Amino acid sequence: AIRMTQSPSSFSASTGDRVTITCRASQGISSSLAWYQQKPGKAPKLLIFDTSTLQSGVPSRFSGSGSGTDFTLTISCLQSEDFATYYCQQYYSYPWTFGQGTKVEIK
Amino acid sequence: EVQLLESGGNLVQPGGSLRLSCAASRFTFSSYAMSWVRQAPGKGLEWVSGISGNGESTHYADSVKGRFTISRDNSKNTLYLRMNGLRAEDTAVYYCAKAYCGGDCSFDYWGQGTRVTVSS
């Protein structure tokens, strides 16, 4: 199975900060990568698919980039509603796998 | 808007069985692949199983292969997960998730989840 490793696992940031979360795949996954946001007690929400395509309704402060094995999620100007846990997921080959999550906390 | 409503979660003893259901509405169910994704208490997301739109192709995580069976009834717009030989490590909230395409792609809609607890 392809292993997805996110970094960092958690960090603190302030409203207005630019933040970047990285996701590394144990082997190449082309552009078959998605990012999800999850808040406590809620289902995950799709932010970005196919590495860089913004899901409808998602604010443009979210962006994704990368290819092959290294990917990033960037939030250009952190808002209060963005404090959550973020997961990457590969759908290049079965079994599909998620990263372990990155928790973004308020500084 | 798309709706996915899971049901069937319960407390079950180790070795027991459960069948989860996910009732889908407000989209053409048969046109989209579906999956089950679970989340153990305080842990991350784990993809469990997926099925193509026509039900002919199924896939499983190694952790559930041979114990869980995914299926769908497109006439009833319902996704199922039959879980046999349940173990303590299967304790989790189980989400059904809709793929945004008919094949291999990410999940654009998720249900609210149904809780499965495996304990004696």
PDB file of C-alpha atoms in Angstrom:
ATOM      1  CA  ALA A   1       0.000   0.000   0.000  1.00  0.00           C
ATOM      2  CA  ILE A   2       1.113   3.557  -0.685  1.00  0.00           C
ATOM      3  CA  ARG A   3       1.992   5.350   2.523  1.00  0.00           C
ATOM      4  CA  MET A   4       1.029   9.014   2.821  1.00  0.00           C
ATOM      5  CA  THR A   5       3.017  11.075   5.315  1.00  0.00           C
ATOM      6  CA  GLN A   6       1.901  14.547   6.306  1.00  0.00           C
ATOM      7  CA  SER A   7       4.003  17.173   8.014  1.00  0.00           C
ATOM      8  CA  PRO A   8       3.741  18.667  10.445  1.00  0.00           C
ATOM      9  CA  SER A   9       1.321  16.584  12.518  1.00  0.00           C
ATOM     10  CA  SER A  10       0.123  19.722  14.251  1.00  0.00           C
ATOM     11  CA  PHE A  11       1.026  23.371  14.627  1.00  0.00           C
ATOM     12  CA  SER A  12      -0.264  26.641  15.985  1.00  0.00           C
ATOM     13  CA  ALA A  13      -0.934  29.647  13.802  1.00  0.00           C
ATOM     14  CA  SER A  14      -2.646  33.009  13.950  1.00  0.00           C
ATOM     15  CA  THR A  15      -5.472  34.408  11.913  1.00  0.00           C
ATOM     16  CA  GLY A  16      -4.008  36.015   8.805  1.00  0.00           C
ATOM     17  CA  ASP A  17      -1.008  33.693   8.611  1.00  0.00           C
ATOM     18  CA  ARG A  18       0.014  31.895   5.442  1.00  0.00           C
ATOM     19  CA  VAL A  19       0.291  28.199   6.230  1.00  0.00           C
ATOM     20  CA  THR A  20       1.555  25.231   4.275  1.00  0.00           C
ATOM     21  CA  ILE A  21       0.979  21.545   4.921  1.00  0.00           C
ATOM     22  CA  THR A  22       2.984  18.943   3.061  1.00  0.00           C
ATOM     23  CA  CYS A  23       2.081  15.414   2.049  1.00  0.00           C
ATOM     24  CA  ARG A  24       4.598  12.892   0.769  1.00  0.00           C
ATOM     25  CA  ALA A  25       3.677   9.637  -0.945  1.00  0.00           C
ATOM     26  CA  SER A  26       5.865   6.559  -0.615  1.00  0.00           C
ATOM     27  CA  GLN A  27       5.699   6.155  -4.393  1.00  0.00           C
ATOM     28  CA  GLY A  28       4.544   8.245  -7.325  1.00  0.00           C
ATOM     29  CA  ILE A  29       0.822   8.932  -7.504  1.00  0.00           C
ATOM     30  CA  SER A  30       0.730  11.245 -10.527  1.00  0.00           C
ATOM     31  CA  SER A  31      -1.783  13.974  -9.617  1.00  0.00           C
ATOM     32  CA  SER A  32      -4.285  11.661  -7.885  1.00  0.00           C
ATOM     33  CA  LEU A  33      -4.345  13.528  -4.600  1.00  0.00           C
ATOM     34  CA  ALA A  34      -7.112  15.194  -2.615  1.00  0.00           C
ATOM     35  CA  TRP A  35      -7.195  17.357   0.499  1.00  0.00           C
ATOM     36  CA  TYR A  36      -9.977  17.297   3.085  1.00  0.00           C
ATOM     37  CA  GLN A  37     -10.802  19.464   6.066  1.00  0.00           C
ATOM     38  CA  GLN A  38     -12.424  17.955   9.140  1.00  0.00           C
ATOM     39  CA  LYS A  39     -13.787  19.714  12.193  1.00  0.00           C
ATOM     40  CA  PRO A  40     -14.538  17.899  15.468  1.00  0.00           C
ATOM     41  CA  GLY A  41     -17.636  15.719  15.294  1.00  0.00           C
ATOM     42  CA  LYS A  42     -18.175  16.443  11.611  1.00  0.00           C
ATOM     43  CA  ALA A  43     -17.640  14.560   8.382  1.00  0.00           C
ATOM     44  CA  PRO A  44     -14.650  15.495   6.239  1.00  0.00           C
ATOM     45  CA  LYS A  45     -15.118  18.144   3.566  1.00  0.00           C
ATOM     46  CA  LEU A  46     -13.397  18.010   0.181  1.00  0.00           C
ATOM     47  CA  LEU A  47     -11.209  21.054  -0.444  1.00  0.00           C
ATOM     48  CA  ILE A  48      -9.025  20.128  -3.410  1.00  0.00           C
ATOM     49  CA  PHE A  49      -8.914  17.219  -5.837  1.00  0.00           C
ATOM     50  CA  ASP A  50      -6.544  16.170  -8.604  1.00  0.00           C
ATOM     51  CA  THR A  51      -3.772  17.950  -6.654  1.00  0.00           C
ATOM     52  CA  SER A  52      -4.792  21.502  -7.470  1.00  0.00           C
ATOM     53  CA  THR A  53      -8.460  21.741  -8.489  1.00  0.00           C
ATOM     54  CA  LEU A  54     -10.507  23.700  -5.990  1.00  0.00           C
ATOM     55  CA  GLN A  55     -13.812  22.069  -5.103  1.00  0.00           C
ATOM     56  CA  SER A  56     -16.858  24.213  -5.831  1.00  0.00           C
ATOM     57  CA  GLY A  57     -17.669  26.557  -2.968  1.00  0.00           C
ATOM     58  CA  VAL A  58     -14.239  26.347  -1.334  1.00  0.00           C
ATOM     59  CA  PRO A  59     -12.622  29.747  -0.720  1.00  0.00           C
ATOM     60  CA  SER A  60      -9.797  30.724  -3.048  1.00  0.00           C
ATOM     61  CA  ARG A  61      -7.393  31.161  -0.113  1.00  0.00           C
ATOM     62  CA  PHE A  62      -6.976  27.372  -0.325  1.00  0.00           C
ATOM     63  CA  SER A  63      -4.626  26.046  -2.992  1.00  0.00           C
ATOM     64  CA  GLY A  64      -2.827  22.841  -3.775  1.00  0.00           C
ATOM     65  CA  SER A  65       0.271  21.955  -5.730  1.00  0.00           C
ATOM     66  CA  GLY A  66       2.734  19.184  -6.394  1.00  0.00           C
ATOM     67  CA  SER A  67       3.156  16.059  -8.475  1.00  0.00           C
ATOM     68  CA  GLY A  68       4.663  12.623  -8.229  1.00  0.00           C
ATOM     69  CA  THR A  69       5.410  12.143  -4.546  1.00  0.00           C
ATOM     70  CA  ASP A  70       5.412  15.612  -2.977  1.00  0.00           C
ATOM     71  CA  PHE A  71       2.335  17.758  -2.496  1.00  0.00           C
ATOM     72  CA  THR A  72       1.344  20.857  -0.572  1.00  0.00           C
ATOM     73  CA  LEU A  73      -1.814  22.499   0.703  1.00  0.00           C
ATOM     74  CA  THR A  74      -1.525  26.233   1.248  1.00  0.00           C
ATOM     75  CA  ILE A  75      -3.924  28.538   3.052  1.00  0.00           C
ATOM     76  CA  SER A  76      -2.950  32.035   2.003  1.00  0.00           C
ATOM     77  CA  CYS A  77      -4.615  33.964   4.844  1.00  0.00           C
ATOM     78  CA  LEU A  78      -5.813  31.807   7.711  1.00  0.00           C
ATOM     79  CA  GLN A  79      -9.331  32.540   8.902  1.00  0.00           C
ATOM     80  CA  SER A  80     -10.963  31.537  12.199  1.00  0.00           C
ATOM     81  CA  GLU A  81     -13.067  28.907  10.450  1.00  0.00           C
ATOM     82  CA  ASP A  82      -9.942  27.226   9.067  1.00  0.00           C
ATOM     83  CA  PHE A  83      -8.809  25.851  12.418  1.00  0.00           C
ATOM     84  CA  ALA A  84      -9.357  22.147  11.824  1.00  0.00           C
ATOM     85  CA  THR A  85      -7.585  18.930  10.898  1.00  0.00           C
ATOM     86  CA  TYR A  86      -6.498  18.427   7.296  1.00  0.00           C
ATOM     87  CA  TYR A  87      -5.972  15.119   5.511  1.00  0.00           C
ATOM     88  CA  CYS A  88      -4.435  14.236   2.179  1.00  0.00           C
ATOM     89  CA  GLN A  89      -5.619  11.135   0.298  1.00  0.00           C
ATOM     90  CA  GLN A  90      -4.259   9.271  -2.700  1.00  0.00           C
ATOM     91  CA  TYR A  91      -6.557   7.570  -5.179  1.00  0.00           C
ATOM     92  CA  TYR A  92      -3.874   6.454  -7.599  1.00  0.00           C
ATOM     93  CA  SER A  93      -3.891   2.825  -6.560  1.00  0.00           C
ATOM     94  CA  TYR A  94      -5.817   0.562  -4.226  1.00  0.00           C
ATOM     95  CA  PRO A  95      -5.960   0.448  -1.304  1.00  0.00           C
ATOM     96  CA  TRP A  96      -6.584   4.162  -1.214  1.00  0.00           C
ATOM     97  CA  THR A  97      -4.810   5.753   1.710  1.00  0.00           C
ATOM     98  CA  PHE A  98      -4.952   8.900   3.806  1.00  0.00           C
ATOM     99  CA  GLY A  99      -2.236  10.830   5.532  1.00  0.00           C
ATOM    100  CA  GLN A 100      -2.300  10.796   9.319  1.00  0.00           C
ATOM    101  CA  GLY A 101      -3.708  14.322   9.485  1.00  0.00           C
ATOM    102  CA  THR A 102      -2.420  17.789  10.348  1.00  0.00           C
ATOM    103  CA  LYS A 103      -4.173  19.680  13.128  1.00  0.00           C
ATOM    104  CA  VAL A 104      -4.108  23.453  12.784  1.00  0.00           C
ATOM    105  CA  GLU A 105      -4.625  25.125  16.153  1.00  0.00           C
ATOM    106  CA  ILE A 106      -5.042  28.701  17.247  1.00  0.00           C
ATOM    107  CA  LYS A 107      -1.881  30.340  18.564  1.00  0.00           C
TER     108      LYS A 107
ATOM    109  CA  GLU B   1     -28.115  18.965  -2.465  1.00  0.00           C
ATOM    110  CA  VAL B   2     -26.734  15.431  -2.304  1.00  0.00           C
ATOM    111  CA  GLN B   3     -27.781  13.502   0.803  1.00  0.00           C
ATOM    112  CA  LEU B   4     -26.152  10.418   2.262  1.00  0.00           C
ATOM    113  CA  LEU B   5     -27.700   8.882   5.353  1.00  0.00           C
ATOM    114  CA  GLU B   6     -25.935   6.003   7.084  1.00  0.00           C
ATOM    115  CA  SER B   7     -27.617   3.599   9.473  1.00  0.00           C
ATOM    116  CA  GLY B   8     -27.005   0.242  11.103  1.00  0.00           C
ATOM    117  CA  GLY B   9     -24.251   1.088  13.542  1.00  0.00           C
ATOM    118  CA  ASN B  10     -24.491  -0.580  16.926  1.00  0.00           C
ATOM    119  CA  LEU B  11     -22.687  -2.212  19.817  1.00  0.00           C
ATOM    120  CA  VAL B  12     -21.665  -5.737  18.851  1.00  0.00           C
ATOM    121  CA  GLN B  13     -19.569  -8.427  20.488  1.00  0.00           C
ATOM    122  CA  PRO B  14     -16.236  -9.527  19.025  1.00  0.00           C
ATOM    123  CA  GLY B  15     -16.828 -12.051  16.269  1.00  0.00           C
ATOM    124  CA  GLY B  16     -20.266 -10.641  15.568  1.00  0.00           C
ATOM    125  CA  SER B  17     -21.760  -9.205  12.393  1.00  0.00           C
ATOM    126  CA  LEU B  18     -23.432  -5.990  11.296  1.00  0.00           C
ATOM    127  CA  ARG B  19     -24.782  -4.549   8.074  1.00  0.00           C
ATOM    128  CA  LEU B  20     -24.439  -0.852   7.477  1.00  0.00           C
ATOM    129  CA  SER B  21     -26.630   0.973   4.984  1.00  0.00           C
ATOM    130  CA  CYS B  22     -26.262   4.326   3.268  1.00  0.00           C
ATOM    131  CA  ALA B  23     -29.357   5.804   1.656  1.00  0.00           C
ATOM    132  CA  ALA B  24     -28.474   8.208  -1.127  1.00  0.00           C
ATOM    133  CA  SER B  25     -30.644  10.880  -2.675  1.00  0.00           C
ATOM    134  CA  ARG B  26     -30.619  13.902  -4.958  1.00  0.00           C
ATOM    135  CA  PHE B  27     -28.154  12.516  -7.478  1.00  0.00           C
ATOM    136  CA  THR B  28     -28.027   9.728 -10.038  1.00  0.00           C
ATOM    137  CA  PHE B  29     -26.736   7.064  -7.678  1.00  0.00           C
ATOM    138  CA  SER B  30     -25.806   4.473 -10.313  1.00  0.00           C
ATOM    139  CA  SER B  31     -23.462   6.906 -12.079  1.00  0.00           C
ATOM    140  CA  TYR B  32     -21.025   7.260  -9.206  1.00  0.00           C
ATOM    141  CA  ALA B  33     -18.595   5.067  -7.352  1.00  0.00           C
ATOM    142  CA  MET B  34     -19.076   4.918  -3.602  1.00  0.00           C
ATOM    143  CA  SER B  35     -16.853   4.074  -0.658  1.00  0.00           C
ATOM    144  CA  TRP B  36     -16.875   3.443   3.057  1.00  0.00           C
ATOM    145  CA  VAL B  37     -14.331   5.325   5.162  1.00  0.00           C
ATOM    146  CA  ARG B  38     -13.937   4.858   8.901  1.00  0.00           C
ATOM    147  CA  GLN B  39     -12.462   6.805  11.773  1.00  0.00           C
ATOM    148  CA  ALA B  40     -11.537   5.137  15.042  1.00  0.00           C
ATOM    149  CA  PRO B  41     -11.975   7.254  18.191  1.00  0.00           C
ATOM    150  CA  GLY B  42      -9.384  10.023  18.239  1.00  0.00           C
ATOM    151  CA  LYS B  43      -7.678   8.687  15.102  1.00  0.00           C
ATOM    152  CA  GLY B  44      -7.404   9.577  11.439  1.00  0.00           C
ATOM    153  CA  LEU B  45      -9.367   8.514   8.395  1.00  0.00           C
ATOM    154  CA  GLU B  46      -9.070   5.012   6.961  1.00  0.00           C
ATOM    155  CA  TRP B  47     -10.525   4.022   3.593  1.00  0.00           C
ATOM    156  CA  VAL B  48     -12.317   0.677   4.028  1.00  0.00           C
ATOM    157  CA  SER B  49     -13.899  -0.331   0.745  1.00  0.00           C
ATOM    158  CA  GLY B  50     -15.103   1.004  -2.590  1.00  0.00           C
ATOM    159  CA  ILE B  51     -17.500  -0.056  -5.326  1.00  0.00           C
ATOM    160  CA  SER B  52     -18.015   1.122  -8.891  1.00  0.00           C
ATOM    161  CA  GLY B  53     -21.247   2.679 -10.078  1.00  0.00           C
ATOM    162  CA  ASN B  54     -22.551  -0.514 -11.630  1.00  0.00           C
ATOM    163  CA  GLY B  55     -21.383  -2.628  -8.692  1.00  0.00           C
ATOM    164  CA  GLU B  56     -19.139  -4.847 -10.796  1.00  0.00           C
ATOM    165  CA  SER B  57     -15.851  -3.691  -9.314  1.00  0.00           C
ATOM    166  CA  THR B  58     -15.086  -3.776  -5.599  1.00  0.00           C
ATOM    167  CA  HIS B  59     -11.959  -3.074  -3.570  1.00  0.00           C
ATOM    168  CA  TYR B  60     -11.004  -3.491   0.071  1.00  0.00           C
ATOM    169  CA  ALA B  61      -8.415  -2.401   2.574  1.00  0.00           C
ATOM    170  CA  ASP B  62      -6.165  -5.250   3.667  1.00  0.00           C
ATOM    171  CA  SER B  63      -7.459  -4.833   7.227  1.00  0.00           C
ATOM    172  CA  VAL B  64     -10.995  -5.892   6.247  1.00  0.00           C
ATOM    173  CA  LYS B  65     -10.454  -8.113   3.220  1.00  0.00           C
ATOM    174  CA  GLY B  66     -12.266 -11.414   3.618  1.00  0.00           C
ATOM    175  CA  ARG B  67     -14.423 -10.106   6.485  1.00  0.00           C
ATOM    176  CA  PHE B  68     -16.302  -7.154   4.962  1.00  0.00           C
ATOM    177  CA  THR B  69     -18.402  -7.082   1.788  1.00  0.00           C
ATOM    178  CA  ILE B  70     -19.480  -3.929   0.009  1.00  0.00           C
ATOM    179  CA  SER B  71     -22.525  -3.939  -2.247  1.00  0.00           C
ATOM    180  CA  ARG B  72     -25.103  -1.601  -3.669  1.00  0.00           C
ATOM    181  CA  ASP B  73     -28.697  -1.715  -4.861  1.00  0.00           C
ATOM    182  CA  ASN B  74     -29.050   0.927  -7.542  1.00  0.00           C
ATOM    183  CA  SER B  75     -32.821   0.376  -7.691  1.00  0.00           C
ATOM    184  CA  LYS B  76     -32.994   1.472  -4.043  1.00  0.00           C
ATOM    185  CA  ASN B  77     -30.206   4.076  -4.180  1.00  0.00           C
ATOM    186  CA  THR B  78     -28.548   2.321  -1.262  1.00  0.00           C
ATOM    187  CA  LEU B  79     -24.991   1.326  -0.424  1.00  0.00           C
ATOM    188  CA  TYR B  80     -24.242  -1.483   2.018  1.00  0.00           C
ATOM    189  CA  LEU B  81     -21.347  -2.800   4.062  1.00  0.00           C
ATOM    190  CA  ARG B  82     -21.677  -6.271   5.489  1.00  0.00           C
ATOM    191  CA  MET B  83     -19.208  -6.736   8.330  1.00  0.00           C
ATOM    192  CA  ASN B  84     -18.437 -10.204   9.669  1.00  0.00           C
ATOM    193  CA  GLY B  85     -15.898 -11.378  12.213  1.00  0.00           C
ATOM    194  CA  LEU B  86     -15.825  -7.997  13.899  1.00  0.00           C
ATOM    195  CA  ARG B  87     -12.840  -7.120  16.047  1.00  0.00           C
ATOM    196  CA  ALA B  88     -12.204  -4.461  18.654  1.00  0.00           C
ATOM    197  CA  GLU B  89     -10.070  -2.592  16.137  1.00  0.00           C
ATOM    198  CA  ASP B  90     -13.110  -2.209  13.864  1.00  0.00           C
ATOM    199  CA  THR B  91     -14.621   0.181  16.407  1.00  0.00           C
ATOM    200  CA  ALA B  92     -15.097   3.455  14.556  1.00  0.00           C
ATOM    201  CA  VAL B  93     -17.468   5.899  12.967  1.00  0.00           C
ATOM    202  CA  TYR B  94     -18.207   4.639   9.475  1.00  0.00           C
ATOM    203  CA  TYR B  95     -18.861   7.189   6.756  1.00  0.00           C
ATOM    204  CA  CYS B  96     -20.220   6.530   3.303  1.00  0.00           C
ATOM    205  CA  ALA B  97     -18.709   8.788   0.699  1.00  0.00           C
ATOM    206  CA  LYS B  98     -19.661   9.595  -2.874  1.00  0.00           C
ATOM    207  CA  ALA B  99     -16.960   9.782  -5.526  1.00  0.00           C
ATOM    208  CA  TYR B 100     -17.182  12.761  -7.830  1.00  0.00           C
ATOM    209  CA  CYS B 101     -16.845  10.441 -10.813  1.00  0.00           C
ATOM    210  CA  GLY B 102     -17.762   6.918 -11.813  1.00  0.00           C
ATOM    211  CA  GLY B 103     -14.347   5.461 -11.148  1.00  0.00           C
ATOM    212  CA  ASP B 104     -11.192   6.340  -9.273  1.00  0.00           C
ATOM    213  CA  CYS B 105     -11.485   9.778  -7.799  1.00  0.00           C
ATOM    214  CA  SER B 106     -11.887  11.589  -4.526  1.00  0.00           C
ATOM    215  CA  PHE B 107     -15.027  12.033  -2.426  1.00  0.00           C
ATOM    216  CA  ASP B 108     -17.145  15.126  -2.861  1.00  0.00           C
ATOM    217  CA  TYR B 109     -19.932  14.244  -0.423  1.00  0.00           C
ATOM    218  CA  TRP B 110     -19.924  12.384   2.877  1.00  0.00           C
ATOM    219  CA  GLY B 111     -22.657  11.165   5.169  1.00  0.00           C
ATOM    220  CA  GLN B 112     -22.818  12.076   8.842  1.00  0.00           C
ATOM    221  CA  GLY B 113     -21.493   8.669   9.907  1.00  0.00           C
ATOM    222  CA  THR B 114     -22.760   5.718  11.909  1.00  0.00           C
ATOM    223  CA  ARG B 115     -20.969   4.442  15.005  1.00  0.00           C
ATOM    224  CA  VAL B 116     -19.852   0.829  15.352  1.00  0.00           C
ATOM    225  CA  THR B 117     -18.567  -0.364  18.703  1.00  0.00           C
ATOM    226  CA  VAL B 118     -17.093  -3.833  19.044  1.00  0.00           C
ATOM    227  CA  SER B 119     -16.841  -4.835  22.679  1.00  0.00           C
ATOM    228  CA  SER B 120     -17.822  -7.623  25.017  1.00  0.00           C
TER     229      SER B 120
END
